[in-house]
Amino acid sequence: MVASFNDAISAYRNAASGKTASVAERVGGNGQTVNPGESFADMVKGAAIDARATMMNSEQMTQKAIVGDAELHEVVTAVSAAEVTLRTVVSVRDKAVEAYQSVLSMPI
C-alpha cells in the first residue's frame, strides 16, 4: 500500500509540473494513439476505411495465390483477417440496428 501511495504522490507532482504525457499519447490499446477530440463519425469512418483495406488486401493476396506469386501462409493470414473483420462489421451493424430499433420503440 505504501508503494501505491508514493506512486500517487509522484503522479500528482508530475501532473502539477506538466511532466505527464497527454491523453492522446497515453490512450490506445492497439499501438495507435487516440485523439480524445475525435468525433464518433470520424472514428467510425476510420474503422470502415481500415476494414475496407483489410478486405482489399485479402483479395489481392488471393489473386496473387492464383497466379502463384504468394505463399500459402500469407494468403491464409490475409483471408483470416478479412473473415474476422467481416464478422466484426456485421456484429457492429447488428448492434447499431438493435439500438436504433430500441430507440424507435421508446415512448415519447
Coordinates of N, CA and C in Angstrom, one line a residue:
M1 N 0.8 -1.2 0.0 CA 0.0 0.0 0.0 C 0.9 1.2 0.0
V2 N 2.0 1.2 0.7 CA 2.9 2.3 0.7 C 3.4 2.7 -0.6
A3 N 3.8 1.7 -1.4 CA 4.3 1.9 -2.8 C 3.3 2.6 -3.6
S4 N 2.0 2.2 -3.6 CA 1.0 2.8 -4.4 C 0.7 4.2 -3.9
F5 N 0.8 4.5 -2.6 CA 0.7 5.8 -2.1 C 1.8 6.7 -2.6
N6 N 3.0 6.2 -2.5 CA 4.1 7.0 -3.1 C 4.0 7.2 -4.6
D7 N 3.5 6.2 -5.3 CA 3.3 6.4 -6.7 C 2.3 7.5 -7.0
A8 N 1.2 7.5 -6.2 CA 0.2 8.5 -6.3 C 0.7 9.9 -6.1
I9 N 1.6 10.0 -5.1 CA 2.2 11.3 -4.8 C 3.0 11.8 -5.9
S10 N 3.8 10.9 -6.5 CA 4.7 11.2 -7.6 C 3.9 11.6 -8.8
A11 N 2.8 10.9 -9.1 CA 1.9 11.2 -10.2 C 1.3 12.6 -10.1
Y12 N 0.9 12.9 -8.9 CA 0.4 14.3 -8.6 C 1.4 15.3 -8.8
R13 N 2.6 15.1 -8.4 CA 3.7 16.1 -8.6 C 4.0 16.2 -10.0
N14 N 4.1 15.1 -10.8 CA 4.4 15.2 -12.2 C 3.3 15.9 -12.9
A15 N 2.1 15.7 -12.6 CA 1.0 16.3 -13.2 C 1.0 17.8 -13.0
A16 N 1.3 18.2 -11.7 CA 1.4 19.6 -11.4 C 2.5 20.3 -12.1
S17 N 3.6 19.6 -12.4 CA 4.7 20.2 -13.0 C 4.7 20.1 -14.6
G18 N 3.6 19.4 -15.1 CA 3.5 19.3 -16.5 C 4.4 18.2 -17.1
K19 N 4.8 17.2 -16.3 CA 5.7 16.2 -16.8 C 5.0 14.9 -17.3
T20 N 3.7 15.0 -17.4 CA 2.9 13.8 -17.8 C 2.7 13.8 -19.3
A21 N 2.4 12.7 -19.9 CA 2.1 12.6 -21.3 C 0.6 13.0 -21.5
S22 N 0.4 13.5 -22.6 CA -1.0 14.0 -22.9 C -1.9 12.8 -23.0
V23 N -3.2 13.0 -23.0 CA -4.1 11.9 -23.1 C -4.0 11.2 -24.5
A24 N -3.8 12.0 -25.5 CA -3.7 11.4 -26.9 C -2.5 10.5 -27.0
E25 N -1.4 10.7 -26.2 CA -0.2 9.9 -26.2 C -0.4 8.6 -25.4
R26 N -1.3 8.6 -24.4 CA -1.4 7.5 -23.5 C -2.5 6.6 -23.8
V27 N -3.5 7.0 -24.5 CA -4.7 6.2 -24.7 C -4.5 5.4 -26.0
G28 N -4.8 4.2 -26.0 CA -4.8 3.3 -27.2 C -4.2 2.0 -26.9
G29 N -5.0 0.9 -27.1 CA -4.6 -0.4 -26.7 C -4.0 -1.2 -27.8
N30 N -4.1 -0.7 -29.0 CA -3.6 -1.5 -30.1 C -2.3 -0.8 -30.8
G31 N -1.7 0.0 -30.0 CA -0.5 0.7 -30.6 C -0.8 2.0 -31.3
Q32 N -2.0 2.3 -31.5 CA -2.4 3.5 -32.2 C -2.8 4.5 -31.1
T33 N -2.5 5.8 -31.3 CA -3.0 6.8 -30.4 C -4.4 7.2 -30.7
V34 N -5.1 7.6 -29.7 CA -6.5 8.0 -29.9 C -6.6 9.5 -29.6
N35 N -7.2 10.2 -30.5 CA -7.4 11.6 -30.3 C -8.7 11.8 -29.5
P36 N -8.6 12.3 -28.3 CA -9.8 12.4 -27.5 C -10.8 13.4 -28.1
G37 N -10.4 14.3 -29.0 CA -11.3 15.2 -29.6 C -12.0 14.7 -30.9
E38 N -11.6 13.5 -31.2 CA -12.2 12.9 -32.5 C -13.7 12.6 -32.3
S39 N -14.4 12.9 -33.3 CA -15.9 12.7 -33.2 C -16.2 11.2 -33.5
F40 N -17.3 10.8 -33.1 CA -17.8 9.4 -33.3 C -17.8 9.1 -34.8
A41 N -18.3 10.0 -35.6 CA -18.4 9.8 -37.0 C -17.0 9.6 -37.6
D42 N -16.0 10.4 -37.1 CA -14.6 10.2 -37.6 C -14.1 8.8 -37.2
M43 N -14.4 8.4 -36.0 CA -13.9 7.1 -35.5 C -14.5 6.0 -36.4
V44 N -15.8 6.1 -36.7 CA -16.5 5.0 -37.5 C -15.9 5.1 -38.9
K45 N -15.7 6.2 -39.4 CA -15.1 6.4 -40.8 C -13.8 5.7 -40.9
G46 N -12.9 6.0 -39.9 CA -11.6 5.4 -39.8 C -11.7 3.8 -39.7
A47 N -12.6 3.3 -38.9 CA -12.8 1.9 -38.8 C -13.2 1.3 -40.1
A48 N -14.1 2.0 -40.8 CA -14.6 1.5 -42.1 C -13.5 1.5 -43.2
I49 N -12.6 2.5 -43.1 CA -11.5 2.5 -44.1 C -10.5 1.4 -43.8
D50 N -10.3 1.1 -42.5 CA -9.4 0.0 -42.1 C -10.0 -1.3 -42.5
A51 N -11.3 -1.5 -42.4 CA -12.0 -2.7 -42.8 C -11.9 -2.9 -44.3
R52 N -12.1 -1.9 -45.0 CA -12.0 -2.0 -46.5 C -10.6 -2.3 -46.9
A53 N -9.6 -1.7 -46.3 CA -8.2 -2.0 -46.6 C -7.9 -3.5 -46.3
T54 N -8.4 -4.0 -45.2 CA -8.2 -5.4 -44.9 C -8.8 -6.3 -45.9
M55 N -10.0 -6.0 -46.4 CA -10.7 -6.8 -47.4 C -10.0 -6.7 -48.7
M56 N -9.5 -5.6 -49.1 CA -8.8 -5.4 -50.3 C -7.5 -6.2 -50.3
N57 N -6.8 -6.2 -49.2 CA -5.6 -6.9 -49.0 C -5.8 -8.4 -49.2
S58 N -6.9 -8.9 -48.6 CA -7.3 -10.3 -48.8 C -7.5 -10.7 -50.2
E59 N -8.2 -9.8 -50.9 CA -8.5 -10.1 -52.4 C -7.2 -10.1 -53.2
Q60 N -6.3 -9.1 -52.9 CA -5.0 -9.1 -53.6 C -4.2 -10.3 -53.3
M61 N -4.2 -10.8 -52.1 CA -3.4 -11.9 -51.7 C -4.0 -13.2 -52.4
T62 N -5.3 -13.3 -52.5 CA -6.0 -14.4 -53.2 C -5.6 -14.4 -54.7
Q63 N -5.6 -13.2 -55.3 CA -5.3 -13.1 -56.7 C -3.8 -13.5 -56.9
K64 N -2.9 -13.1 -56.0 CA -1.5 -13.5 -56.1 C -1.4 -15.0 -56.0
A65 N -2.2 -15.6 -55.1 CA -2.1 -17.0 -54.9 C -2.5 -17.8 -56.2
I66 N -3.5 -17.3 -56.8 CA -4.0 -17.9 -58.1 C -2.9 -17.9 -59.1
V67 N -2.1 -16.8 -59.2 CA -1.1 -16.7 -60.2 C 0.2 -17.4 -59.7
G68 N 0.3 -17.6 -58.4 CA 1.5 -18.3 -57.8 C 2.5 -17.4 -57.3
D69 N 2.1 -16.1 -57.0 CA 3.1 -15.1 -56.5 C 3.1 -15.0 -55.0
A70 N 2.2 -15.7 -54.3 CA 2.1 -15.6 -52.8 C 2.3 -16.9 -52.1
E71 N 2.8 -16.8 -51.0 CA 3.0 -18.0 -50.1 C 1.6 -18.4 -49.5
L72 N 1.4 -19.6 -49.2 CA 0.1 -20.1 -48.7 C -0.2 -19.5 -47.3
H73 N 0.8 -19.4 -46.5 CA 0.6 -18.8 -45.1 C 0.2 -17.3 -45.2
E74 N 0.7 -16.6 -46.2 CA 0.3 -15.2 -46.4 C -1.1 -15.1 -46.8
V75 N -1.6 -16.0 -47.7 CA -3.0 -16.0 -48.1 C -3.9 -16.3 -47.0
V76 N -3.5 -17.4 -46.3 CA -4.4 -17.8 -45.1 C -4.5 -16.7 -44.1
T77 N -3.4 -16.0 -43.8 CA -3.4 -15.0 -42.8 C -4.3 -13.8 -43.3
A78 N -4.2 -13.4 -44.6 CA -5.0 -12.3 -45.1 C -6.5 -12.7 -45.1
V79 N -6.8 -13.9 -45.5 CA -8.2 -14.3 -45.5 C -8.8 -14.4 -44.1
S80 N -8.0 -14.9 -43.2 CA -8.4 -15.0 -41.8 C -8.7 -13.6 -41.3
A81 N -7.8 -12.6 -41.6 CA -8.0 -11.3 -41.1 C -9.3 -10.7 -41.7
A82 N -9.5 -11.0 -43.0 CA -10.7 -10.5 -43.6 C -12.0 -11.1 -43.0
E83 N -11.9 -12.4 -42.7 CA -13.1 -13.0 -42.0 C -13.4 -12.4 -40.7
V84 N -12.4 -12.2 -39.9 CA -12.6 -11.5 -38.6 C -13.1 -10.1 -38.7
T85 N -12.6 -9.4 -39.7 CA -13.1 -8.1 -40.0 C -14.5 -8.1 -40.4
L86 N -14.9 -9.0 -41.3 CA -16.3 -9.1 -41.7 C -17.2 -9.4 -40.6
R87 N -16.8 -10.4 -39.8 CA -17.7 -10.7 -38.6 C -17.8 -9.5 -37.6
T88 N -16.8 -8.8 -37.5 CA -16.8 -7.6 -36.6 C -17.8 -6.5 -37.2
V89 N -17.6 -6.3 -38.5 CA -18.5 -5.3 -39.1 C -20.0 -5.7 -39.0
V90 N -20.2 -7.0 -39.2 CA -21.6 -7.5 -39.2 C -22.1 -7.4 -37.7
S91 N -21.3 -7.7 -36.8 CA -21.7 -7.5 -35.4 C -22.0 -6.1 -35.0
V92 N -21.2 -5.2 -35.4 CA -21.4 -3.8 -35.1 C -22.7 -3.3 -35.8
R93 N -22.9 -3.7 -37.1 CA -24.1 -3.3 -37.8 C -25.3 -3.9 -37.1
D94 N -25.3 -5.1 -36.6 CA -26.5 -5.7 -35.9 C -26.7 -4.9 -34.6
K95 N -25.7 -4.6 -33.9 CA -25.9 -3.8 -32.6 C -26.5 -2.4 -32.9
A96 N -26.0 -1.8 -34.0 CA -26.5 -0.5 -34.4 C -28.0 -0.5 -34.7
V97 N -28.4 -1.5 -35.5 CA -29.8 -1.7 -35.9 C -30.6 -2.0 -34.6
E98 N -30.1 -2.8 -33.7 CA -30.8 -3.1 -32.5 C -31.0 -1.9 -31.6
A99 N -29.9 -1.1 -31.6 CA -30.0 0.2 -30.8 C -31.1 1.1 -31.4
Y100 N -31.0 1.2 -32.7 CA -32.0 2.1 -33.5 C -33.4 1.6 -33.2
Q101 N -33.6 0.3 -33.3 CA -35.0 -0.2 -33.0 C -35.4 0.0 -31.6
S102 N -34.5 0.0 -30.7 CA -34.9 0.2 -29.3 C -35.2 1.7 -29.0
V103 N -34.5 2.6 -29.7 CA -34.8 4.0 -29.6 C -36.2 4.3 -30.3
L104 N -36.5 3.6 -31.4 CA -37.8 3.8 -32.0 C -39.0 3.3 -31.1
S105 N -38.7 2.3 -30.3 CA -39.8 1.8 -29.5 C -40.0 2.5 -28.2
M106 N -39.1 3.5 -27.9 CA -39.3 4.2 -26.6 C -40.5 5.1 -26.7
P107 N -41.2 5.2 -25.6 CA -42.3 6.1 -25.6 C -41.9 7.6 -25.5
I108 N -42.6 8.4 -26.1 CA -42.3 9.9 -26.1 C -42.9 10.6 -24.9

